[in-house]
Amino acid sequence: MNRIRQIVEDIRAKNTKPIYFLMGEEAYYIDKISDFIENNILSEEEKGFNQMVLYGRDVTIDDIVGHAKRFPMMSEKQVVIVKEAQDLSRNIEKLADYAENPQPSTVLVICYKYKTIDKRKKLAKTIAQMGCLFESKKLYENQVSDWISSVLREKGYQIEPKASQMLVEFLGTDLSKIANELEKLMLVIANGSTITALHIEQNIGISKDFNNFELRKAIGDKELVKANRIVQYFSQNPKSNPLVMTISLLNGFFTQLLLYHGLKDKGKINVGKMLKINPYFVPEYQRAAKNYPMRKVAQVIAGLREADLKSKGVGASNLAQGDILKELLFKIMH
């Protein structure tokens, strides 16, 4: 985030680089930086003659260099943006010669999504020296909740930990999808508000009571009636609650619980750090650890692996996903 802010601040201060090579698995920040350049370097009057958007599938490296070497018309700068540049991966190193001597009046932006170039080779080294080489890395699941809080804080909002966790469980780590849902929420919720689980349920359609987060909590607390109710709901709504996701999240929880049992320092701060979770959720793990000794946790993880195989048709080709989940719940909580 700090690197992104610095790139944006430099552009605002008109301290632009001749080349921006934006690469990496997380497309969200590549789009954000590219869009900012597209919208902020040239005035609307200048864009007509001096801003061009190309697509990797439609051009060659020679085409890109040819456009980049042009001089601007009635403007100090021209902007050339190459989207989907990963389609040029076989020949991308050919751009190194231009990168060594870029046109100073051109801002060339290369959007190289879902891939990276070899940082040991000439192109990466040259761009790092002459321009801006930015790698947009995928966030881990445990980092996304903090990202959500950070994005909302900048917009004047807060969010409950449970609400944030619901978004992560439902949308995964795709920042673009999450950002879209946050934009929808901010349209209907007053600035300065705290976004709650109820807001998520009412505006995004994720049940605040029947979701993997609540199932995990019910299992950890050994609340059999509540867990059964959620599993029954999942069985009746399999498309909205795929078994593979439930098994994955429960496996992650019990794996963390195994790690918790092995910690010498079980203080809130250390547990949060070692388990890579928000300290808000640490009491949940403390309660679950009392209900599930280490030996039982190991048995549960084995049961989860067995259920995962059954969900893929190994040893239980005729079992419905709801039945597999009910059987799994019985094994975990008895």
XYZ file of C-alpha atoms in Angstrom:
334
model
C 0.000 0.000 0.000
C 2.837 2.427 0.793
C 4.435 1.790 -2.594
C 1.128 2.444 -4.350
C 0.598 5.680 -2.431
C 4.100 6.818 -3.390
C 3.476 6.087 -7.083
C 0.203 8.053 -6.973
C 1.731 10.971 -5.057
C 4.613 11.216 -7.537
C 2.180 11.309 -10.466
C 0.089 13.985 -8.747
C 3.284 16.016 -8.260
C 3.974 15.590 -12.017
C 7.061 13.532 -11.196
C 6.220 10.842 -13.758
C 8.402 8.002 -15.002
C 8.872 7.232 -18.708
C 7.859 3.584 -18.153
C 5.502 1.935 -15.675
C 5.669 -1.861 -15.817
C 2.787 -3.146 -13.682
C 2.842 -6.909 -13.185
C 1.676 -9.639 -10.819
C -1.093 -11.985 -9.760
C -3.373 -9.336 -8.205
C -4.988 -7.418 -11.063
C -6.744 -4.926 -8.779
C -3.764 -2.635 -8.165
C -2.565 -2.907 -11.749
C -5.939 -1.554 -12.865
C -5.964 1.100 -10.148
C -2.553 2.543 -11.071
C -3.238 2.300 -14.801
C -6.620 4.033 -14.405
C -5.061 6.768 -12.282
C -2.456 7.462 -14.956
C -5.126 7.399 -17.666
C -7.271 9.925 -15.790
C -4.711 12.290 -14.275
C -1.650 12.969 -16.420
C -3.297 14.686 -19.393
C -6.154 17.147 -19.516
C -9.306 16.197 -21.421
C -8.216 18.490 -24.276
C -4.791 16.840 -24.504
C -6.069 13.257 -24.428
C -7.552 13.333 -27.942
C -4.180 13.469 -29.683
C -1.847 12.278 -26.937
C -3.391 9.329 -25.120
C -3.596 5.870 -26.637
C -4.793 2.535 -25.240
C -3.446 -0.604 -26.926
C -4.110 -4.292 -26.232
C -1.431 -6.961 -26.131
C -3.305 -9.350 -28.389
C -3.526 -6.722 -31.149
C 0.026 -5.315 -31.239
C 3.696 -6.284 -31.373
C 6.570 -4.924 -29.332
C 7.638 -2.962 -32.430
C 4.167 -1.377 -32.599
C 4.404 -0.325 -28.957
C 7.878 1.147 -29.404
C 6.741 2.973 -32.530
C 3.878 4.640 -30.654
C 6.091 5.386 -27.647
C 8.710 7.177 -29.794
C 6.174 9.629 -31.201
C 6.269 13.226 -29.997
C 3.223 14.722 -28.281
C 1.023 17.255 -30.087
C 0.399 20.550 -28.264
C 1.235 18.875 -24.955
C 4.287 18.207 -22.814
C 3.490 14.499 -22.525
C 1.811 11.652 -24.331
C 0.477 8.529 -22.569
C 0.579 5.063 -24.127
C -1.169 2.318 -22.127
C -0.806 -1.330 -23.115
C -3.485 -3.468 -21.475
C -3.379 -7.283 -21.323
C 0.335 -7.093 -22.088
C 0.775 -10.630 -20.748
C -0.334 -11.739 -24.234
C 3.117 -10.544 -25.359
C 5.001 -12.687 -22.820
C 6.992 -14.573 -25.473
C 8.569 -11.389 -26.812
C 8.333 -8.993 -23.870
C 12.127 -8.932 -23.362
C 12.406 -7.107 -26.709
C 11.137 -4.036 -24.890
C 14.480 -3.805 -23.053
C 16.177 -1.816 -25.831
C 13.522 0.905 -25.666
C 13.639 0.857 -21.846
C 17.346 1.710 -21.997
C 16.615 4.928 -23.893
C 12.929 5.806 -23.435
C 11.294 8.843 -24.998
C 11.255 11.390 -22.130
C 7.985 12.989 -23.305
C 6.148 9.616 -23.278
C 4.603 7.837 -20.298
C 4.445 4.178 -21.334
C 2.308 1.940 -19.115
C 2.556 -1.846 -19.467
C -0.233 -3.807 -17.708
C 1.156 -7.335 -17.369
C -1.504 -9.162 -15.358
C -1.322 -12.545 -13.603
C 2.350 -12.989 -14.529
C 5.735 -11.521 -13.697
C 8.880 -11.014 -15.723
C 12.220 -12.453 -14.624
C 13.810 -9.808 -12.399
C 17.253 -11.189 -13.207
C 16.953 -10.310 -16.891
C 17.725 -7.093 -18.714
C 14.166 -5.759 -19.077
C 13.329 -5.863 -15.368
C 16.700 -4.425 -14.320
C 16.490 -1.621 -16.880
C 12.915 -0.623 -15.983
C 13.759 -0.693 -12.266
C 16.539 1.794 -13.033
C 14.857 3.983 -15.654
C 11.189 3.759 -14.693
C 8.816 2.023 -12.272
C 8.690 -1.764 -11.901
C 5.706 -2.648 -9.711
C 4.672 -6.156 -8.670
C 1.099 -6.564 -7.424
C 1.118 -9.632 -5.186
C -1.944 -11.646 -4.223
C -2.975 -11.110 -0.620
C -3.256 -14.088 1.680
C -6.715 -14.726 3.113
C -5.677 -13.545 6.572
C -4.507 -10.214 5.071
C -7.725 -9.415 3.209
C -9.742 -8.438 6.305
C -7.115 -5.826 7.186
C -7.203 -4.601 3.580
C -10.998 -4.222 3.747
C -10.718 -2.209 6.977
C -8.004 -0.019 5.468
C -9.988 0.719 2.292
C -13.115 1.596 4.263
C -11.192 3.719 6.765
C -9.869 5.881 3.920
C -13.485 6.433 2.823
C -14.685 7.313 6.327
C -16.205 3.957 7.330
C -15.543 1.252 9.902
C -16.464 -2.440 9.663
C -17.169 -5.102 12.263
C -14.702 -8.036 12.249
C -17.568 -10.478 11.663
C -18.819 -8.480 8.667
C -15.334 -8.385 7.195
C -14.917 -12.121 7.724
C -18.236 -12.784 5.979
C -17.026 -10.891 2.900
C -13.764 -12.837 2.782
C -15.497 -16.201 3.161
C -18.071 -15.373 0.482
C -15.846 -13.568 -2.052
C -12.416 -15.086 -1.364
C -9.293 -12.995 -1.983
C -10.372 -11.344 -5.253
C -9.871 -7.672 -4.372
C -11.765 -6.428 -7.425
C -14.897 -8.346 -6.418
C -14.606 -7.194 -2.819
C -14.038 -3.571 -3.870
C -17.168 -3.685 -6.052
C -19.267 -4.930 -3.130
C -17.794 -2.286 -0.821
C -18.730 0.410 -3.347
C -22.322 -0.860 -3.324
C -22.391 -0.790 0.473
C -21.049 2.763 0.618
C -23.821 3.925 -1.721
C -26.527 2.876 0.738
C -24.804 3.323 4.113
C -24.150 6.793 5.512
C -20.548 7.995 5.640
C -19.047 7.605 9.110
C -21.054 4.455 9.827
C -19.796 1.071 10.967
C -20.684 -1.689 8.494
C -22.244 -4.633 10.318
C -23.092 -8.247 9.543
C -26.710 -7.133 9.103
C -25.633 -4.635 6.419
C -23.848 -7.468 4.602
C -26.920 -9.694 4.772
C -29.349 -6.984 3.628
C -27.244 -5.588 0.784
C -25.039 -8.428 -0.464
C -27.189 -11.451 0.288
C -24.868 -13.325 2.635
C -26.801 -14.713 5.587
C -25.457 -13.363 8.881
C -26.659 -16.466 10.732
C -26.147 -19.256 8.195
C -22.595 -19.035 6.889
C -19.263 -20.790 7.320
C -18.115 -18.247 9.896
C -21.079 -19.068 12.166
C -20.693 -22.823 11.531
C -17.048 -22.691 12.538
C -17.937 -20.738 15.684
C -20.762 -23.165 16.589
C -18.473 -26.166 16.125
C -15.696 -24.526 18.145
C -18.125 -23.751 20.972
C -19.708 -27.219 20.726
C -23.144 -25.720 20.113
C -24.634 -28.811 18.485
C -28.146 -27.443 17.899
C -26.858 -24.288 16.190
C -24.337 -26.253 14.088
C -27.045 -28.710 12.995
C -29.333 -25.843 12.013
C -26.613 -24.282 9.833
C -25.716 -27.617 8.229
C -29.392 -28.205 7.446
C -29.549 -24.777 5.781
C -26.407 -25.586 3.769
C -27.970 -28.896 2.667
C -31.026 -27.051 1.374
C -28.932 -24.350 -0.358
C -25.906 -26.240 -1.764
C -25.196 -23.788 -4.602
C -24.811 -20.870 -2.192
C -22.802 -22.961 0.278
C -20.508 -25.363 -1.629
C -19.184 -28.222 0.460
C -15.641 -27.821 -0.824
C -15.480 -24.291 0.650
C -16.907 -25.414 4.001
C -14.394 -28.259 4.273
C -11.534 -25.946 3.306
C -12.448 -23.339 5.919
C -12.968 -25.925 8.668
C -9.648 -27.544 7.781
C -7.956 -24.154 8.085
C -9.600 -23.583 11.475
C -8.578 -26.937 12.959
C -5.070 -26.650 11.520
C -4.760 -23.308 13.310
C -6.169 -24.947 16.444
C -3.447 -27.592 16.250
C -0.878 -24.793 16.066
C -2.556 -23.072 19.030
C -2.149 -26.204 21.176
C 1.587 -26.136 20.451
C 2.101 -22.510 21.510
C 3.848 -21.817 24.801
C 2.675 -18.222 24.900
C -1.110 -18.282 24.575
C -1.537 -14.562 25.164
C -3.926 -12.747 22.845
C -1.268 -10.778 20.963
C 1.036 -13.747 20.396
C -1.827 -16.039 19.320
C -3.040 -13.442 16.816
C 0.474 -13.082 15.434
C 1.279 -16.808 15.224
C -2.124 -17.873 13.851
C -2.256 -14.816 11.546
C -5.714 -13.854 12.711
C -7.356 -10.683 13.995
C -6.892 -10.631 17.811
C -10.669 -10.097 18.011
C -11.123 -13.776 17.115
C -8.563 -15.179 19.598
C -11.170 -15.953 22.329
C -12.934 -18.183 19.795
C -9.771 -20.291 19.476
C -9.252 -20.316 23.240
C -12.737 -21.739 23.779
C -12.362 -24.253 20.946
C -9.053 -25.483 22.360
C -10.813 -26.396 25.606
C -13.453 -28.331 23.680
C -11.009 -30.060 21.325
C -7.779 -31.446 22.824
C -4.852 -31.949 20.481
C -5.626 -35.638 19.857
C -9.238 -34.809 18.928
C -8.070 -32.009 16.608
C -5.851 -34.504 14.760
C -8.862 -36.851 14.399
C -11.010 -34.005 13.060
C -8.412 -33.074 10.429
C -8.317 -36.717 9.316
C -12.127 -36.701 9.121
C -12.061 -33.525 7.027
C -9.680 -35.137 4.552
C -11.982 -38.156 4.309
C -14.998 -35.884 3.708
C -13.057 -33.996 1.041
C -12.390 -37.272 -0.806
C -16.045 -38.277 -0.520
C -17.123 -34.890 -1.914
C -15.009 -35.710 -4.969
C -16.644 -39.105 -5.395
C -13.920 -41.230 -3.809
C -15.595 -43.990 -1.768
C -19.002 -42.330 -1.715
C -20.189 -41.730 -5.263
C -23.903 -41.763 -4.327
C -23.752 -39.567 -1.228
C -25.280 -36.087 -1.514
C -23.107 -33.210 -0.336
C -25.571 -32.457 2.453
C -25.281 -36.020 3.750
C -21.470 -35.857 3.691
C -21.593 -32.628 5.702
C -24.030 -34.069 8.258
C -21.835 -37.156 8.687
C -18.791 -34.922 9.083
C -20.487 -32.790 11.728
C -21.445 -35.908 13.719
C -17.810 -37.135 13.690
C -16.444 -33.730 14.726
C -18.807 -33.068 17.627
C -19.047 -36.565 19.133
